[in-house]
Coordinates of C-alpha atoms and ligand atoms in Angstrom, one line a residue:
X1 CA 164.6 100.6 -4.1
X2 CA 165.3 103.9 -2.3
X3 CA 167.3 106.6 -4.1
X4 CA 169.5 109.1 -2.4
X5 CA 171.7 111.9 -3.7
X6 CA 174.5 111.1 -1.2
X7 CA 175.3 107.9 0.7
X8 CA 177.8 108.3 3.6
X9 CA 179.5 105.1 4.6
X10 CA 180.3 105.3 8.4
X11 CA 178.5 107.1 11.2
X12 CA 181.5 108.1 13.3
X13 CA 182.5 111.7 13.8
X14 CA 183.8 112.0 10.2
X15 CA 180.5 110.8 8.6
X16 CA 178.4 112.7 11.1
X17 CA 180.2 116.0 10.7
X18 CA 180.1 116.1 6.9
X19 CA 176.5 114.7 7.0
X20 CA 175.4 117.6 9.2
X21 CA 176.7 120.1 6.6
X22 CA 175.2 118.5 3.5
X23 CA 171.8 117.1 4.6
X24 CA 169.9 120.3 4.1
X25 CA 171.1 120.5 0.5
X26 CA 170.9 116.9 -0.7
X27 CA 168.9 113.8 0.2
X28 CA 171.5 112.0 2.3
X29 CA 171.7 108.6 4.0
X30 CA 174.4 107.5 6.5
X31 CA 174.8 103.7 6.7
X32 CA 176.6 102.5 9.8
X33 CA 177.6 98.8 10.1
X34 CA 177.4 98.7 13.9
X35 CA 174.2 99.2 16.1
X36 CA 175.5 102.5 17.3
X37 CA 177.4 105.3 15.4
X38 CA 180.3 105.9 17.8
X39 CA 181.2 102.3 18.5
X40 CA 184.7 102.4 16.9
X41 CA 187.4 105.2 17.0
X42 CA 185.0 108.0 17.8
X43 CA 183.8 106.4 21.1
X44 CA 187.3 105.5 22.2
X45 CA 189.3 108.7 22.0
X46 CA 191.3 110.5 24.7
X47 CA 189.0 113.4 24.1
X48 CA 191.3 116.3 24.1
X49 CA 191.8 119.4 21.9
X50 CA 195.5 120.2 21.5
X51 CA 196.3 122.8 18.8
X52 CA 200.0 121.9 18.5
X53 CA 199.1 118.3 17.6
X54 CA 199.5 116.8 14.1
X55 CA 201.7 119.3 12.3
X56 CA 201.0 122.6 10.6
X57 CA 198.5 121.4 7.9
X58 CA 196.4 119.6 10.5
X59 CA 196.7 122.5 12.9
X60 CA 194.9 124.7 10.4
X61 CA 191.8 122.5 10.8
X62 CA 192.1 122.4 14.6
X63 CA 192.5 126.2 14.9
X64 CA 189.6 126.7 12.5
X65 CA 187.5 124.4 14.8
X66 CA 188.4 126.0 18.0
X67 CA 185.7 128.8 18.0
X68 CA 183.0 126.4 17.0
X69 CA 183.9 123.9 19.8
X70 CA 184.3 126.6 22.4
X71 CA 181.2 128.6 21.5
X72 CA 178.9 126.6 19.2
X73 CA 175.9 128.2 17.4
X74 CA 172.9 128.2 19.6
X75 CA 170.9 126.0 17.3
X76 CA 173.7 123.4 17.4
X77 CA 174.4 123.2 21.2
X78 CA 173.5 125.1 24.3
X79 CA 177.0 125.1 25.8
X80 CA 180.7 124.7 25.0
X81 CA 182.1 121.3 24.1
X82 CA 185.4 122.3 25.6
X83 CA 186.6 122.3 29.2
X84 CA 190.0 124.0 29.6
X85 CA 192.8 121.8 31.0
X86 CA 196.1 122.9 29.7
X87 CA 199.0 120.6 28.5
X88 CA 202.4 120.2 29.9
X89 CA 205.1 119.1 27.3
X90 CA 207.8 117.6 29.5
X91 CA 211.5 117.6 28.7
X92 CA 214.6 116.0 30.3
X93 CA 216.9 118.3 28.3
X94 CA 216.2 121.3 26.0
X95 CA 213.0 123.2 25.9
X96 CA 210.5 121.3 23.8
X97 CA 209.6 122.8 20.4
X98 CA 206.0 123.8 19.5
X99 CA 204.8 125.4 16.3
X100 CA 205.4 129.1 16.6
X101 CA 201.7 130.1 16.2
X102 CA 200.7 128.0 19.3
X103 CA 200.8 130.0 22.5
X104 CA 202.9 128.4 25.2
X105 CA 204.7 129.3 28.4
X106 CA 208.0 128.1 29.8
X107 CA 207.7 126.1 33.1
X108 CA 210.8 125.6 35.1
X109 CA 211.5 122.8 37.5
X110 CA 210.1 124.6 40.7
X111 CA 206.9 125.4 38.9
X112 CA 206.7 121.9 37.4
X113 CA 206.8 120.4 41.0
X114 CA 204.0 122.7 42.0
X115 CA 201.8 121.7 39.0
X116 CA 202.7 118.0 39.2
X117 CA 203.6 117.1 42.8
X118 CA 205.7 114.0 42.9
X119 CA 207.2 114.5 39.5
X120 CA 210.6 112.7 39.2
X121 CA 213.8 114.8 39.2
X122 CA 215.0 114.0 35.6
X123 CA 212.0 116.0 34.2
X124 CA 213.8 119.3 34.1
X125 CA 211.4 121.7 32.4
X126 CA 208.2 121.9 30.4
X127 CA 206.2 124.0 28.0
X128 CA 202.6 124.8 29.1
X129 CA 200.1 124.9 26.3
X130 CA 197.2 126.6 28.1
X131 CA 194.7 126.2 25.2
X132 CA 194.6 122.3 25.6
X133 CA 191.0 121.3 26.6
X134 CA 188.9 118.3 27.1
X135 CA 186.2 117.8 24.4
X136 CA 182.8 116.4 25.3
X137 CA 183.0 113.9 22.4
X138 CA 179.7 112.1 23.0
X139 CA 177.8 115.5 23.0
X140 CA 179.6 116.8 19.9
X141 CA 179.0 113.6 18.0
X142 CA 175.3 113.5 19.0
X143 CA 174.9 117.2 18.0
X144 CA 176.2 116.5 14.5
X145 CA 173.8 113.6 14.2
X146 CA 170.9 115.7 15.5
X147 CA 171.7 118.4 13.0
X148 CA 171.9 115.8 10.3
X149 CA 168.5 114.4 11.1
X150 CA 166.9 117.8 11.6
X151 CA 168.1 118.8 8.2
X152 CA 166.3 115.8 6.7
X153 CA 169.1 113.2 6.8
X154 CA 168.5 109.5 7.5
X155 CA 170.7 107.2 9.6
X156 CA 170.5 103.4 9.1
X157 CA 172.2 101.4 11.8
X158 CA 173.3 97.7 11.5
X159 CA 173.7 98.5 7.7
X160 CA 177.1 97.4 6.3
X161 CA 177.8 98.5 2.7
X162 CA 179.0 95.3 1.0
X163 CA 179.5 96.1 -2.6
X164 CA 178.6 98.6 -5.3
X165 CA 178.7 99.2 -9.0
X166 CA 178.4 102.4 -11.0
X167 CA 175.5 102.3 -13.5
X168 CA 175.4 105.3 -15.8
X169 CA 175.8 108.2 -13.3
X170 CA 174.7 106.5 -10.2
X171 CA 176.0 104.0 -7.6
X172 CA 173.9 100.9 -7.0
X173 CA 174.9 99.7 -3.5
X174 CA 174.2 96.3 -1.8
X175 CA 173.9 96.2 2.0
X176 CA 174.7 93.2 4.2
X177 CA 170.9 92.4 4.7
X178 CA 170.5 92.0 0.9
X179 CA 168.7 95.3 0.4
X180 CA 169.9 97.7 -2.4
X181 CA 169.8 101.5 -2.8
X182 CA 171.2 104.0 -5.2
X183 CA 173.1 107.3 -4.7
X184 CA 174.7 109.8 -7.1
X185 CA 177.6 110.3 -4.7
X186 CA 179.2 108.1 -2.1
X187 CA 181.3 109.5 0.8
X188 CA 183.8 107.0 2.3
X189 CA 183.9 107.9 6.0
X190 CA 184.7 104.3 7.1
X191 CA 187.6 105.1 9.4
X192 CA 189.9 102.0 9.7
X193 CA 187.9 100.4 6.9
X194 CA 188.6 103.1 4.4
X195 CA 190.6 101.1 1.9
X196 CA 188.4 98.1 2.1
X197 CA 185.3 100.2 1.5
X198 CA 187.0 101.8 -1.5
X199 CA 187.7 98.3 -2.9
X200 CA 184.0 97.4 -2.5
X201 CA 183.3 100.3 -4.8
X202 CA 186.0 99.3 -7.3
X203 CA 188.2 102.2 -6.2
X204 CA 191.9 101.9 -5.8
X205 CA 193.3 101.9 -2.2
X206 CA 195.1 105.0 -0.8
X207 CA 197.1 103.1 1.8
X208 CA 195.1 104.3 4.9
X209 CA 196.8 102.4 7.8
X210 CA 194.9 101.6 11.0
X211 CA 197.2 101.8 14.1
X212 CA 196.1 100.6 17.6
X213 CA 196.4 102.9 20.5
X214 CA 195.9 101.8 24.2
X215 CA 194.3 103.8 27.0
X216 CA 194.3 102.8 30.7
X217 CA 192.4 104.3 33.5
X218 CA 194.5 104.0 36.7
X219 CA 193.5 104.5 40.3
X220 CA 196.5 106.0 42.2
X221 CA 197.4 106.9 45.7
X222 CA 197.3 110.6 45.1
X223 CA 194.3 112.9 45.3
X224 CA 193.4 116.3 43.7
X225 CA 194.0 115.0 40.1
X226 CA 190.7 115.8 38.4
X227 CA 192.1 119.0 36.8
X228 CA 195.6 117.8 36.3
X229 CA 196.9 119.1 32.9
X230 CA 197.5 116.7 30.1
X231 CA 201.1 115.6 30.8
X232 CA 203.0 114.4 27.8
X233 CA 206.6 113.7 26.9
X234 CA 208.0 115.8 24.1
X235 CA 209.6 112.6 22.8
X236 CA 206.2 111.0 22.4
X237 CA 206.4 108.1 24.8
X238 CA 203.3 108.7 27.0
X239 CA 200.6 111.0 28.0
X240 CA 198.2 111.2 31.0
X241 CA 195.6 113.5 32.2
X242 CA 193.4 113.7 35.4
X243 CA 190.1 111.8 35.2
X244 CA 188.7 111.7 38.8
X245 CA 190.0 112.9 42.1
X246 CA 192.4 109.9 42.4
X247 CA 192.3 108.5 38.8
X248 CA 194.0 109.3 35.5
X249 CA 193.8 108.3 31.8
X250 CA 197.1 107.1 30.6
X251 CA 198.5 106.1 27.2
X252 CA 201.9 104.7 26.2
X253 CA 201.5 106.6 22.9
X254 CA 201.5 103.3 21.1
X255 CA 200.9 103.1 17.4
X256 CA 200.7 99.4 16.5
X257 CA 199.9 98.4 12.9
X258 CA 196.8 96.3 12.7
X259 CA 194.0 95.3 10.4
X260 CA 190.7 97.1 10.8
X261 CA 189.0 95.4 13.7
X262 CA 187.1 95.8 17.0
X263 CA 190.4 96.8 18.7
X264 CA 191.2 95.5 22.3
X265 CA 194.1 96.4 24.6
X266 CA 197.0 93.9 24.9
X267 CA 198.6 93.3 28.2
X268 CA 202.1 94.2 27.0
X269 CA 200.9 97.7 26.0
X270 CA 199.2 98.2 29.3
X271 CA 202.4 97.1 31.1
X272 CA 204.4 99.5 28.9
X273 CA 202.1 102.3 29.8
X274 CA 202.5 101.7 33.5
X275 CA 206.2 101.3 33.3
X276 CA 206.6 104.7 31.5
X277 CA 204.2 106.3 34.0
X278 CA 206.3 105.1 36.9
X279 CA 209.2 106.9 35.3
X280 CA 207.4 110.2 35.6
X281 CA 205.7 110.5 39.0
X282 CA 206.1 108.7 42.3
X283 CA 202.3 108.1 42.7
X284 CA 201.6 104.5 43.9
X285 CA 199.3 102.6 41.5
X286 CA 196.4 101.0 43.3
X287 CA 194.6 99.4 40.4
X288 CA 193.7 99.4 36.8
X289 CA 190.1 100.6 36.7
X290 CA 189.6 99.9 33.0
X291 CA 191.5 99.8 29.7
X292 CA 190.5 100.1 26.1
X293 CA 192.0 100.5 22.7
X294 CA 191.0 102.1 19.4
X295 CA 192.3 102.6 15.9
X296 CA 193.8 105.7 14.6
X297 CA 194.0 105.6 10.8
X298 CA 196.6 107.5 8.8
X299 CA 197.1 108.3 5.1
X300 CA 200.8 107.7 4.1
X301 CA 201.7 111.4 4.8
X302 CA 199.6 111.6 7.9
X303 CA 197.4 114.4 6.5
X304 CA 193.6 113.6 6.3
X305 CA 192.0 113.1 2.9
X306 CA 189.0 115.1 1.7
X307 CA 188.1 115.1 -1.9
X308 CA 186.8 113.2 -4.9
X309 CA 188.8 110.2 -6.1
X310 CA 190.6 111.4 -9.2
X311 CA 190.0 108.1 -11.1
X312 CA 186.4 107.1 -10.2
X313 CA 183.6 109.6 -10.6
X314 CA 181.2 110.1 -7.7
X315 CA 183.5 108.6 -5.0
X316 CA 184.5 111.0 -2.2
X317 CA 187.2 110.3 0.4
X318 CA 186.7 111.5 4.0
X319 CA 189.4 109.5 5.8
X320 CA 192.8 109.4 7.6
X321 CA 191.7 111.5 10.6
X322 CA 194.5 109.8 12.7
X323 CA 194.6 111.1 16.3
X324 CA 192.9 114.4 15.6
X325 CA 189.6 113.5 14.1
X326 CA 187.5 114.9 16.9
X327 CA 189.3 118.2 17.4
X328 CA 189.3 118.9 13.6
X329 CA 185.7 117.7 12.9
X330 CA 183.9 121.1 12.7
X331 CA 186.3 122.5 10.2
X332 CA 186.8 119.2 8.4
X333 CA 183.1 118.6 8.0
X334 CA 182.7 122.1 6.5
X335 CA 185.7 121.7 4.2
X336 CA 184.6 118.3 3.0
X337 CA 181.0 119.5 2.4
X338 CA 182.2 122.5 0.3
X339 CA 184.2 120.3 -1.9
X340 CA 181.4 117.7 -2.2
X341 CA 178.7 120.3 -3.0
X342 CA 181.1 122.4 -5.0
X343 CA 179.9 125.3 -2.8
X344 CA 181.6 128.4 -1.4
X345 CA 183.5 127.4 1.7
X346 CA 182.3 128.7 5.1
X347 CA 184.3 131.9 6.1
X348 CA 185.9 129.9 9.0
X349 CA 187.7 127.7 6.5
X350 CA 188.0 130.0 3.5
X351 CA 191.8 130.5 4.1
X352 CA 192.4 126.7 4.0
X353 CA 193.7 125.3 0.7
X354 CA 191.6 122.2 -0.1
X355 CA 194.3 120.9 -2.4
X356 CA 196.4 120.0 0.7
X357 CA 193.8 117.3 1.5
X358 CA 193.1 116.0 -2.0
X359 CA 193.4 112.2 -2.7
X360 CA 195.1 113.1 -6.0
X361 CA 198.3 113.5 -4.1
X362 CA 198.6 109.7 -3.9
X363 CA 197.9 108.9 -7.5
Ligands
FAD401 C1 192.9 105.8 21.8 C2 192.6 107.0 20.9 C3 192.7 108.3 21.4 C4 192.3 109.4 20.6 N1 192.4 110.6 21.1 C5 191.9 111.7 20.3 C6 191.9 113.0 20.9 O1 192.2 113.2 22.1 N2 191.5 114.0 20.1 C7 191.1 113.8 18.8 O2 190.7 114.8 18.1 N3 191.1 112.6 18.3 C8 191.5 111.5 19.0 N4 191.5 110.3 18.4 C9 191.2 110.1 17.0 C10 189.7 110.1 16.8 O3 189.1 109.2 17.7 C11 189.5 109.6 15.3 O4 190.3 110.4 14.4 C12 188.1 109.7 14.9 O5 187.2 109.1 15.8 C13 187.9 109.1 13.5 O6 186.5 109.1 13.2 P1 185.9 108.3 12.0 O7 184.5 108.7 11.9 O8 186.8 108.4 10.8 O9 186.1 106.8 12.5 P2 185.1 105.8 13.3 O10 184.6 106.4 14.5 O11 185.8 104.5 13.5 O12 183.9 105.6 12.3 C14 183.9 104.9 11.1 C15 182.7 104.0 11.1 O13 182.6 103.4 9.8 C16 181.8 102.3 10.0 N5 182.0 101.4 8.8 C17 183.1 100.8 8.4 N6 182.9 100.1 7.3 C18 181.6 100.2 7.0 C19 180.8 99.7 6.0 N7 181.2 98.9 5.0 N8 179.4 100.0 6.0 C20 178.9 100.8 7.0 N9 179.7 101.3 8.0 C21 181.0 101.0 8.0 C22 182.4 101.7 11.3 O14 181.5 100.7 11.9 C23 182.6 102.9 12.1 O15 181.6 103.2 13.0 C24 191.9 109.1 19.2 C25 191.8 107.8 18.8 C26 192.1 106.8 19.6 C27 191.9 105.4 19.1

């Protein structure tokens, strides 16, 4: 039987980012149930960085991640993970509201028509958030895993953690193939499976709820769209952004309660997305090029959870990353690692109060 200091359950961006921070200090294993680490939410995101998203507590993590994403350390990546795009928050009435610390510019109707040709007349004004950027998610996730392995960490694919019991001060964990291993600490980074993994370890649920979100890639009869800003409705009914010269990524901003699963798009949600899109611009829709869905998992207060379970020793939560798990991952990985290792936080996150993220708030 192999013995580890830390076992991380889940190889998505949450597990990879905390793993990258701890592997140099502790013998660490990531077990990932699928044959590839980014198969679930991490591989299905809309891939943008939007500082205003998720409320003020989440925004602390996004802001603290921005420098790293924009200008990563040379030994982590050779180039930026961000490509600036800008976001337009549309309104039919009053000016939309954004957190005061997020820089934004007012865009009147004339300017809006120039930025989004063919926009329908009811959209009266918008706020432009220039800092919105695309994230190269695959490169970021791969860089975390590379750092993890380079620091001595091991990734085991096709390895589902099935059950565990605590024996004296160690966990004894059974994997789906019947093999066993031990670890002093377990990190639950299982995304939509967060609560079911906790139950496997005899830990009480936190109420982490997976919600399905749909994405559609549309080919439209309008060119010059590649650098179109992220266009979203301040009421939260849709967003879309340029993908290719004549294609866009569109979401109906859906949030459908579901069990943890391999999520797939439903026709009704694709139809809703298209219907809402047709209410924004007059661009003819030529075809649906592809569609997909993924799960965004939220704690009851929609703030992610980083910290030791208050009731069960050696069990650490790293869950509830909702719709911001990619853009917060550099700071979140550092925050989780500092709590896990009981170490001084990195200066980039030293101002963040870890208690805001503690699972103790639910018990
Ligand atoms: C449509 C959509 C759009 C999004 N857009 C954005 C965006 O623009 N910007 C942004 O920042 N975020 C976005 N997100 C959110 C982001 O994708 C998630 O917050 C993030 O990927 C969550 O990462 P994770 O590692 O927690 O989950 P996952 O990537 O799902 O990883 C969890 C892993 O745990 C594994 N696992 C589960 N149970 C076990 C077990 N028992 N044993 C072993 N392994 C197990 C799973 O197989 C899975 O691979 C979006 C999400 C969706 C669905």
